[in-house]
C-alpha positions in Angstrom: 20.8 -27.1 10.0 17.0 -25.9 8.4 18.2 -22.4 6.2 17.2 -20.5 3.5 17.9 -21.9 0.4 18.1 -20.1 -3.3 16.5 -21.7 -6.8 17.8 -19.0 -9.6 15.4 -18.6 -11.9 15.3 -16.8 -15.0 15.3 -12.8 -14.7 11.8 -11.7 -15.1 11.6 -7.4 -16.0 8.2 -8.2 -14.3 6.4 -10.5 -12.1 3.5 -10.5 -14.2 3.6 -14.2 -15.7 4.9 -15.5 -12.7 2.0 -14.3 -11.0 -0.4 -16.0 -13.0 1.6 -19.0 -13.1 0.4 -19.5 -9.0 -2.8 -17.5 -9.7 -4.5 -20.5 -8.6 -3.0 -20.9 -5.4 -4.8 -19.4 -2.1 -3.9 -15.7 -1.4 -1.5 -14.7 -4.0 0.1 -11.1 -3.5 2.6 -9.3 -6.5 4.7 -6.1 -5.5 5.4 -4.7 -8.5 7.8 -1.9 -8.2 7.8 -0.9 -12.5 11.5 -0.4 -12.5 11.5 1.0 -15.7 10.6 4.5 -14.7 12.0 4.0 -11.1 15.3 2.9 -11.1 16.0 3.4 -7.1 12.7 0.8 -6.4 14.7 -2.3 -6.8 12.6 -5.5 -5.6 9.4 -6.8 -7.3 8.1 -9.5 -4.5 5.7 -12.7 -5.4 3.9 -14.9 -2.8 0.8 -17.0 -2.7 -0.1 -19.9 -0.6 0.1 -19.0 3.1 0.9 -21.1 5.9 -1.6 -18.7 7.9 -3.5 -15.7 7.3 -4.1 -13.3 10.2 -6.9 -11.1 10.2 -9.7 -10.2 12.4 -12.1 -12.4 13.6 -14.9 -11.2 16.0 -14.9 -13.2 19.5 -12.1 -15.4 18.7 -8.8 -14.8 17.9 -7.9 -13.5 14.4 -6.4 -16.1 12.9 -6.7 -18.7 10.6 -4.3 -21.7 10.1 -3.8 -23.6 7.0 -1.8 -26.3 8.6 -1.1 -27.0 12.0 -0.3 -24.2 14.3 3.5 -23.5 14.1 3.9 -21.2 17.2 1.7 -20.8 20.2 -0.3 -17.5 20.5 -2.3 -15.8 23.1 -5.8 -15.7 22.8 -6.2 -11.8 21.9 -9.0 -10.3 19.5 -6.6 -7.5 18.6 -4.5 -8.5 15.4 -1.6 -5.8 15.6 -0.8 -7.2 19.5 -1.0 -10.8 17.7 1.2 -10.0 15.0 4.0 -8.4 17.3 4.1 -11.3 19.0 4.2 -13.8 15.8 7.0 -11.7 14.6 8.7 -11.6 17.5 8.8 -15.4 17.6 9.8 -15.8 13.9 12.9 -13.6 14.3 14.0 -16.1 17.4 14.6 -18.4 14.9 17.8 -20.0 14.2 17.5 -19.4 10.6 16.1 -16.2 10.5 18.9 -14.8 12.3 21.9 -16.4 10.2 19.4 -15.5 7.0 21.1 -13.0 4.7 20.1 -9.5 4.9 20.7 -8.3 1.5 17.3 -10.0 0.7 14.3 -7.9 0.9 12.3 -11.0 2.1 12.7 -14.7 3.4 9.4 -15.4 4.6 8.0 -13.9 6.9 4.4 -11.6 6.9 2.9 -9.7 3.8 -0.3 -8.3 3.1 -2.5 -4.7 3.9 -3.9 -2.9 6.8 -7.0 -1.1 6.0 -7.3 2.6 6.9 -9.7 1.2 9.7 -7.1 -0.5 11.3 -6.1 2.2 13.6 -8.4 1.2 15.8 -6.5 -1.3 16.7 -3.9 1.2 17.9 -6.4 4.2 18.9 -9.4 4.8 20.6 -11.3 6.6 17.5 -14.9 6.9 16.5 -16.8 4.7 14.2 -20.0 6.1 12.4 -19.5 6.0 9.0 -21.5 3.2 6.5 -19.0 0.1 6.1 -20.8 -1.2 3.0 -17.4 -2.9 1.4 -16.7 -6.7 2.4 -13.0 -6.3 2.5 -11.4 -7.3 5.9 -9.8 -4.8 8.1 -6.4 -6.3 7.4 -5.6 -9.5 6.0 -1.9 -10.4 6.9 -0.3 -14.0 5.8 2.6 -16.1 6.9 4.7 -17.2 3.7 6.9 -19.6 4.1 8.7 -18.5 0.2 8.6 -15.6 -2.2 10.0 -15.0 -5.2 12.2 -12.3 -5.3 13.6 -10.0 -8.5 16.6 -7.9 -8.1 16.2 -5.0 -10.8 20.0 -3.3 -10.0 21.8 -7.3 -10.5 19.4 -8.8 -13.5 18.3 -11.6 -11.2 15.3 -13.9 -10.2 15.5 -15.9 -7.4 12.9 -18.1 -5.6 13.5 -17.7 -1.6 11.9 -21.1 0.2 12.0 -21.1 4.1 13.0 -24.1 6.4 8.6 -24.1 6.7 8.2 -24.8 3.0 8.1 -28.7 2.7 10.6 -29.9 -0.4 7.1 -30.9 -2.4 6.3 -27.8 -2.5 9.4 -26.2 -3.4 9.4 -28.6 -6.9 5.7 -27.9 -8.1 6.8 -24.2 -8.1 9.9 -24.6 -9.8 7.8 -26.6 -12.1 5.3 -23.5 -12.5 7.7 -20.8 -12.6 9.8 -22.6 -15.8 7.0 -23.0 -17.8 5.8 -19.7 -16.8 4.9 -17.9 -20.3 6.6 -14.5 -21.2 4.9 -11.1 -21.0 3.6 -10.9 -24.3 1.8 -14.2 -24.0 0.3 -13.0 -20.6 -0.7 -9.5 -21.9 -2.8 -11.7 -25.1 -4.1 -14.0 -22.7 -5.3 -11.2 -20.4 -6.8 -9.0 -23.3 -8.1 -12.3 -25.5 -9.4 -14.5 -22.2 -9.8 -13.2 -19.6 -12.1 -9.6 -20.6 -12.9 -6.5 -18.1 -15.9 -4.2 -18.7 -16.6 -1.1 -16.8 -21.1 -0.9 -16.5 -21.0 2.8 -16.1 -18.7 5.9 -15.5 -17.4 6.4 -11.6 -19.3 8.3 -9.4 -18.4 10.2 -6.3 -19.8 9.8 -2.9 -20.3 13.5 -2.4 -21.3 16.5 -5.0 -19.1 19.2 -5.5 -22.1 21.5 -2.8 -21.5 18.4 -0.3 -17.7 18.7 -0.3 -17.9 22.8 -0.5 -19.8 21.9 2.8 -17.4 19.7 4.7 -14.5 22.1 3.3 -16.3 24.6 5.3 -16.4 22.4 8.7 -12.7 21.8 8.3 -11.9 25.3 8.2 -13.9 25.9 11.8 -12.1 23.6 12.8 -9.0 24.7 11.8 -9.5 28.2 13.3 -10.8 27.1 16.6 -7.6 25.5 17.4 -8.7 21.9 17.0 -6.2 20.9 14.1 -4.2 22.3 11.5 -4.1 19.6 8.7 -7.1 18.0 7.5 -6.9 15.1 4.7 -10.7 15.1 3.8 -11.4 12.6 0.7 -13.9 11.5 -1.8 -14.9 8.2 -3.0 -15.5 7.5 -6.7 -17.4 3.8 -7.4 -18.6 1.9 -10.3 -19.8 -1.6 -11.1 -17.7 -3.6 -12.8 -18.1 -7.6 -14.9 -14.4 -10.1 -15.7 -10.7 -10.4 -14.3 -9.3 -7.3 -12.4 -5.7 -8.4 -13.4 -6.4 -7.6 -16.7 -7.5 -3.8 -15.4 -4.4 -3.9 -12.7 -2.1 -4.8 -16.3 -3.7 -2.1 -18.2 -3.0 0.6 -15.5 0.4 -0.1 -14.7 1.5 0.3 -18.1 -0.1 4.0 -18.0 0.3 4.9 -14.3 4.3 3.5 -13.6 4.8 4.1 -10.0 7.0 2.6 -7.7 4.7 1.2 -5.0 2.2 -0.9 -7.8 0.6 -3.8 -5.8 -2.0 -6.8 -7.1 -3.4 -9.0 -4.1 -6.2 -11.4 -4.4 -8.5 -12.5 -2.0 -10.9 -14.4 -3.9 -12.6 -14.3 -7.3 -14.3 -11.7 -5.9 -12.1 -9.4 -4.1 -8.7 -8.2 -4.9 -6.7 -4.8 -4.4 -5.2 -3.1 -7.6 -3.0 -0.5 -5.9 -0.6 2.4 -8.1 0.8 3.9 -5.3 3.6 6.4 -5.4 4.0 6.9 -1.8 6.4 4.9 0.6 5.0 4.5 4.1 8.3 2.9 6.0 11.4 0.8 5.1 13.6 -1.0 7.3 16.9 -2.2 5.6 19.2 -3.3 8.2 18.2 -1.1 10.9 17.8 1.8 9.0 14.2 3.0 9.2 13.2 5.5 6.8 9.7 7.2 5.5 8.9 9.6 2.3 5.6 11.3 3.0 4.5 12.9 -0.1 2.3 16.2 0.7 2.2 19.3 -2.0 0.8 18.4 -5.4 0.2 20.1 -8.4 -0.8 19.0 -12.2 2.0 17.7 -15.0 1.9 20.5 -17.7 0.4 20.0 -21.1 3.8 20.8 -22.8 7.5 20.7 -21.7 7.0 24.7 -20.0 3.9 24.2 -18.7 5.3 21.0 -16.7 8.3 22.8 -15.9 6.4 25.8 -14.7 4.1 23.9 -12.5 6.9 22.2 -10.7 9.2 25.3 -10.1 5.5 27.0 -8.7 5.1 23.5 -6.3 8.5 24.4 -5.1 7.7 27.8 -4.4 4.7 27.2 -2.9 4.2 28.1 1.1 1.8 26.5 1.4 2.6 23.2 0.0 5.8 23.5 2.0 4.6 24.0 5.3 1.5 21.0 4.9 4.7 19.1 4.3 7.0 20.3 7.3 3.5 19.8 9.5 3.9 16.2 8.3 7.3 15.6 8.9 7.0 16.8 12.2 4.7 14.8 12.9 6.7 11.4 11.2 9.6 12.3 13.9 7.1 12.2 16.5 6.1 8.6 15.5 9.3 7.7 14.8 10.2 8.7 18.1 8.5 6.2 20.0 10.2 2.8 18.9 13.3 4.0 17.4 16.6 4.9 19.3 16.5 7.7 21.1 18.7 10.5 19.1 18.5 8.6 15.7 15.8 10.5 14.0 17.2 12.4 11.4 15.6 14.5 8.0 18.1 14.6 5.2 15.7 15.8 2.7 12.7 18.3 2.7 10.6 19.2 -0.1 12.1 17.5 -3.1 10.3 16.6 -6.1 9.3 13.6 -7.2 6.7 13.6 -10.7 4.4 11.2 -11.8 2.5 10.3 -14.6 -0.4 13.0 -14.1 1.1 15.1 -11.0 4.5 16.4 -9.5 5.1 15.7 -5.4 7.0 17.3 -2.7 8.4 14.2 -0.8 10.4 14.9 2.5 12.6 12.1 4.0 12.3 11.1 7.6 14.5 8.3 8.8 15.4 6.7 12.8 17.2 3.3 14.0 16.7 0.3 15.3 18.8 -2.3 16.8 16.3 -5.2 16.8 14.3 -7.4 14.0 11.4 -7.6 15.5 11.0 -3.8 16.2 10.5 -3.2 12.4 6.6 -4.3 12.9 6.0 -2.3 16.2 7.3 0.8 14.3 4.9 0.1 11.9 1.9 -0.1 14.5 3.0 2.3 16.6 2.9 5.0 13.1 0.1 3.4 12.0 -1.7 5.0 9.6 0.6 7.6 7.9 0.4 11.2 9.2 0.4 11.9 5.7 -3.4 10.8 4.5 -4.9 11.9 8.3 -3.7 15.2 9.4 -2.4 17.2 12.3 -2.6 16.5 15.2 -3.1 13.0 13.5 -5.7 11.6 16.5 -8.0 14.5 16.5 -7.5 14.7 12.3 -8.9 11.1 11.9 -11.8 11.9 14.3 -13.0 14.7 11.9 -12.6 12.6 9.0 -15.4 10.1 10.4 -17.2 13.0 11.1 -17.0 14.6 7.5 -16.4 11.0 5.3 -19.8 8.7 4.5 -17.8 5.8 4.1 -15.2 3.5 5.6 -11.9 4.3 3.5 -10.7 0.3 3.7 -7.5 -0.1 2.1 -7.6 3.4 1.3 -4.8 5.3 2.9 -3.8 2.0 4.7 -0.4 0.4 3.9 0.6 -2.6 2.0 3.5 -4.0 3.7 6.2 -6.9 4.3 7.9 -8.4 7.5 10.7 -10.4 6.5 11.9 -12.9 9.4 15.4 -11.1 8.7 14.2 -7.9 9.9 13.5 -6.3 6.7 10.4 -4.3 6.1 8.7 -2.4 3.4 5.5 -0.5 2.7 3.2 1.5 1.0 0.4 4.0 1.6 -2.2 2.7 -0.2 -3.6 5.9 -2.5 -4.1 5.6 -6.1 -5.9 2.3 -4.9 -8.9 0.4 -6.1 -10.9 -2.0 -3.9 -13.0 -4.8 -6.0 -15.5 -6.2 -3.6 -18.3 -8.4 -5.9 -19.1 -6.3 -9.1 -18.3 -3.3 -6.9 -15.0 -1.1 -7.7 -13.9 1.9 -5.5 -11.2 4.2 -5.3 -10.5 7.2 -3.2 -8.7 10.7 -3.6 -8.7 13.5 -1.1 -5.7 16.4 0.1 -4.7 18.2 3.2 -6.7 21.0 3.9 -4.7 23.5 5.7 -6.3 27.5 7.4 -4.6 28.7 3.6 -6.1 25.9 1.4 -8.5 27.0 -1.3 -12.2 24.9 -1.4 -12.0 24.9 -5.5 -8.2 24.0 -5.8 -8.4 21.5 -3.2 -11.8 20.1 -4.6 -10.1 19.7 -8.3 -6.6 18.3 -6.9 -9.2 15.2 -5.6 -9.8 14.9 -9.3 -6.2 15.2 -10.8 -5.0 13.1 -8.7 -7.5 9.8 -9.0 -8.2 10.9 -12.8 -5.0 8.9 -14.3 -7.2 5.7 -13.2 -10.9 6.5 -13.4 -10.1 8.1 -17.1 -8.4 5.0 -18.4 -10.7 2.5 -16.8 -13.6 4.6 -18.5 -12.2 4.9 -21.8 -10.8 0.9 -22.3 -13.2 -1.1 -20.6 -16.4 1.0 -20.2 -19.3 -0.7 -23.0 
């Protein structure tokens, strides 16, 4: 009987070399959860070389094959209604079932959903200036992964009854001979160079923002909404590799949600995102929206200080419980009735450059395949939109100039056991040919302060722009 089968490898504390070892195959996609600084993140995930990639396609359906078809779809030109129906197929198979569900992922769907992709769920409107190339989402079918276990020390390559025994030997072949870290971090800085051609820019001056600030607040006190994420976008040009920038910032901005996808020579996503969207282990489904930020301290008091006065803080406390209200809402519509559940509000979570208050909302659910139509049906996080979130996403076409594209999207896994993991993709960057973009913005609430708001944009992007500026800028 077709299974899952196991090739142990030796333990890798990072992905990094194995990553470059398949660098060269289609599509290759690292979750790189920087255990170092956060022991509970406990999987770092490696695929390349899809057996599909699903993504939109105008007047035909949004797919693309790389072998024959291995199920048969219906003809639909939204991707989220194709990819419910994909996964619901995958986790009717035989193998998927009797696949072990201590494993993060055993083939199955990975990729991103841009921001934009919620109109695939909602009716919204579309005027701002889409001027990046990036698709709306980009979603493959992998039929192996590598997977490291942080907690046991272990490395293991996962190949799928779909992954043909060729295959499975010119990997093994690539991951032995794989170099060590050191060798990759010389090769990246010695051949493989990254300039920065000028400082980052925003999309809107500090007058511009004050301004849109302004039309959040009417809004606010005419009853339309009471949470507002309203963001800026910083862009530069850029010359070289964007791993050897992705290498560079993980080493300075650890988070737990790091990401490196590449789509072609000319597009990739460097994400350093410290926010969980969803997980789904074993039925359990369980979000961490992050809302209430404030700056690290320049010395031990002044860091302790700041995060006692985030604690403190109203304000910050009740833009998180609108949130998390919110979250059980979502929640509410695919998981079991009764199951939703908030074990922790307001705890705090710190960062290189900022502390967090992170909430915990969790529900059930008693099927594999529901863990991608929870997904969809909370797509995109309550946290980067607003409240109420459909109205909240409205204003920000009105108020935003540009499409946010992977910005405050998700970066996400469906394993064919049921498993599921993602991100909200903040702390992101978007290369799109010589072009580099990344995004910050905060919920503005009736209380919320245009200055403090319009600096947080700033402290909370500035970890990334800074470094980029200072070790690859000519």
């Amino acid at each position: 009987m077709s299974e899952i089968k196991h090739v142990n490898l030796p333990y890798q504390a990072s992905l990094l070399s194995f990553f470059s070892a398949v660098r060269d195959l289609p599509y290759p996609a690292l979750l790189d959860s920087n255990h170092e600084h956060f022991p509970d993140t406990n999987y770092d995930i490696l695929v390349a070389n899809p057996l599909a990639r699903i993504h939109p396609v105008q007047n035909s359906q949004p797919i693309t094959w790389y072998i024959k078809p291995l199920y048969a779809l219906s003809n639909t030109d939204n991707p989220m209604t194709l990819l419910n129906e994909l996964m619901s197929l995958i986790c009717q198979e035989t193998w998927a079932k009797s696949a072990p569900k201590d494993l993060p992922f055993v083939g199955g769907l990975l990729g991103y959903y841009g921001y934009e992709s919620g109109h695939f769920v909602e009716q919204l409107p579309d005027t701002v200036e889409h001027d990046i190339r990036l698709e709306t989402l980009s979603i493959g079918l992998y039929g192996w992964a590598v997977i490291t276990c942080h907690k046991k020390k272990t490395t293991q390559l996962i190949t799928s009854p779909w992954c043909p025994s060729e295959d499975v030997a010119d990997l093994i072949n690539r991951f032995t001979s794989a170099c060590d870290d050191v060798l990759v971090k010389h090769d990246l800085n010695e051949a493989r160079p990254f300039h920065l051609q000028a400082p980052f820019t925003s999309n809107m001056t500090e007058t511009e923002y004050a301004q849109k600030f302004s039309t959040v607040q009417d809004y606010i006190q005419s009853g339309d909404c009471y949470q507002v994420n309203l963001a800026q976008r910083f862009s530069t040009c850029y010359q070289g590799d964007t791993f050897t920038a992705y290498h560079t910032l993980r080493d300075v901005c650890p988070t737990p949600f790091s990401a490196y996808m590449e789509f072609s020579p000319e597009q990739s996503l460097l994400s350093h995102s410290p926010e969980r969207f969803l997980l789904c282990d074993q039925g359990r489904v369980e979000s961490k929206p992050i809302k209430g930020t404030v700056a690290r301290g320049k010395t031990p008091e002044e860091d302790q200080a700041n995060a006692d006065w985030l604690l403190a803080s109203e304000k910050d406390r009740a833009e998180n419980l609108m949130i998390v209200d919110l979250l059980r809402n979502d929640l509410g519509r695919t998981c079991l009735t009764g199951s939703i559940k908030v074990p922790k509000l307001f705890a705090l979570e710190s960062y290189a450059n900022v502390h967090h208050l992170v909430s915990t909302v969790e529900g059930r659910i008693d099927q594999a395949d529901q863990a991608i139509r929870v997904f969809h049906q909370s797509f995109p996080g309550g946290s980067i939109t607003g409240a109420p979130k459909i109205r909240s996403m409205e204003i920000i076409d009105e108020l935003e100039p540009h499409e946010r594209s992977a910005y405050c999207g998700s970066i996400a896994y469906f394993s064919a056991n049921g498993q599921m993991d993602s991100s909200i993709t903040i702390r992101t960057l978007v290369a799109d040919h010589g072009n580099l973009h990344c995004w910050a913005g905060g919920g503005l609430v009736a209380d919320s302060k245009c200055q403090e708001e319009y600096q947080e944009t700033f402290t909370k992007v500035g970890k990334l722009t800074h470094t980029l500026e200072q070790d690859f800028l000519k």
